[in-house]
Amino acid sequence: MRNLLILILVLFGIWWARGAVRRFKARGGFGRKSAGGEPAAPERMLECRRCGLIVPESEGVRGGDDFYCCDEHRRAGHRSD
């Protein structure tokens, strides 16, 4: 009886794992995908002119030609070393 229960559990585990692998492959696996299903292009990382933090370009703000990690740093201006 115990062996039958173990066999059922093993078969259930295999069935569940196969479904998980199918779902993983259907989503495209690791990495981001664009709307068309192609891998998304890497985003540029820029350094904040005030604190030196490196952030994705889409998450920062620009002040003229300079790049800042947040609006507060843009208002404060660049660091005077």
CSV table of C-alpha atoms in Angstrom, one decimal:
chain,number,residue,atom,x,y,z
A,1,MET,CA,0.0,0.0,0.0
A,2,ARG,CA,2.8,2.4,0.9
A,3,ASN,CA,4.6,1.7,-2.4
A,4,LEU,CA,1.4,2.4,-4.3
A,5,LEU,CA,1.1,5.8,-2.6
A,6,ILE,CA,4.7,6.6,-3.3
A,7,LEU,CA,4.2,5.7,-7.0
A,8,ILE,CA,1.1,8.0,-7.2
A,9,LEU,CA,3.0,10.8,-5.6
A,10,VAL,CA,5.9,10.4,-8.0
A,11,LEU,CA,3.6,10.3,-11.0
A,12,PHE,CA,1.8,13.4,-9.8
A,13,GLY,CA,5.2,15.2,-9.3
A,14,ILE,CA,6.2,14.3,-12.9
A,15,TRP,CA,2.9,15.5,-14.3
A,16,TRP,CA,3.2,18.8,-12.3
A,17,ALA,CA,6.8,19.4,-13.4
A,18,ARG,CA,6.0,18.8,-17.1
A,19,GLY,CA,3.2,21.4,-16.9
A,20,ALA,CA,5.5,23.9,-15.1
A,21,VAL,CA,8.1,23.5,-17.8
A,22,ARG,CA,5.5,24.0,-20.6
A,23,ARG,CA,4.3,27.2,-18.9
A,24,PHE,CA,7.8,28.4,-18.5
A,25,LYS,CA,8.6,27.9,-22.2
A,26,ALA,CA,5.3,29.4,-23.2
A,27,ARG,CA,6.2,32.6,-21.4
A,28,GLY,CA,9.5,32.8,-23.2
A,29,GLY,CA,11.9,31.5,-20.5
A,30,PHE,CA,14.3,33.8,-18.8
A,31,GLY,CA,14.7,37.5,-19.9
A,32,ARG,CA,12.3,40.2,-20.9
A,33,LYS,CA,10.5,40.1,-24.2
A,34,SER,CA,9.1,42.9,-26.1
A,35,ALA,CA,5.4,43.0,-27.3
A,36,GLY,CA,6.4,41.3,-30.6
A,37,GLY,CA,8.0,38.3,-28.8
A,38,GLU,CA,11.5,39.4,-29.6
A,39,PRO,CA,14.0,39.9,-26.8
A,40,ALA,CA,13.9,43.4,-25.4
A,41,ALA,CA,16.9,45.6,-26.3
A,42,PRO,CA,19.1,46.4,-23.3
A,43,GLU,CA,18.4,49.8,-21.7
A,44,ARG,CA,21.2,52.3,-21.3
A,45,MET,CA,22.4,52.9,-17.8
A,46,LEU,CA,23.5,56.4,-16.9
A,47,GLU,CA,25.3,57.9,-14.0
A,48,CYS,CA,23.6,60.6,-11.8
A,49,ARG,CA,25.5,63.9,-12.2
A,50,ARG,CA,24.8,64.7,-8.5
A,51,CYS,CA,25.4,61.4,-6.5
A,52,GLY,CA,27.0,59.1,-9.0
A,53,LEU,CA,24.3,56.4,-8.8
A,54,ILE,CA,23.9,54.4,-12.0
A,55,VAL,CA,20.2,54.0,-13.0
A,56,PRO,CA,18.3,53.0,-16.2
A,57,GLU,CA,17.7,55.9,-18.5
A,58,SER,CA,13.9,55.5,-18.3
A,59,GLU,CA,14.0,55.9,-14.4
A,60,GLY,CA,16.0,59.0,-14.3
A,61,VAL,CA,15.4,62.7,-15.3
A,62,ARG,CA,17.3,65.0,-17.5
A,63,GLY,CA,18.3,68.6,-16.8
A,64,GLY,CA,19.6,70.0,-20.0
A,65,ASP,CA,22.5,67.8,-21.1
A,66,ASP,CA,23.0,66.3,-17.6
A,67,PHE,CA,21.3,63.2,-16.2
A,68,TYR,CA,20.1,62.8,-12.6
A,69,CYS,CA,18.6,59.8,-10.7
A,70,CYS,CA,15.7,61.9,-9.3
A,71,ASP,CA,14.1,65.3,-9.6
A,72,GLU,CA,15.5,66.4,-6.3
A,73,HIS,CA,19.0,65.9,-7.5
A,74,ARG,CA,18.1,67.7,-10.8
A,75,ARG,CA,17.0,70.7,-8.8
A,76,ALA,CA,20.1,70.6,-6.6
A,77,GLY,CA,22.3,70.7,-9.7
A,78,HIS,CA,25.6,68.9,-10.2
A,79,ARG,CA,28.0,68.2,-7.4
A,80,SER,CA,30.8,70.7,-6.9
A,81,ASP,CA,33.9,68.6,-6.1
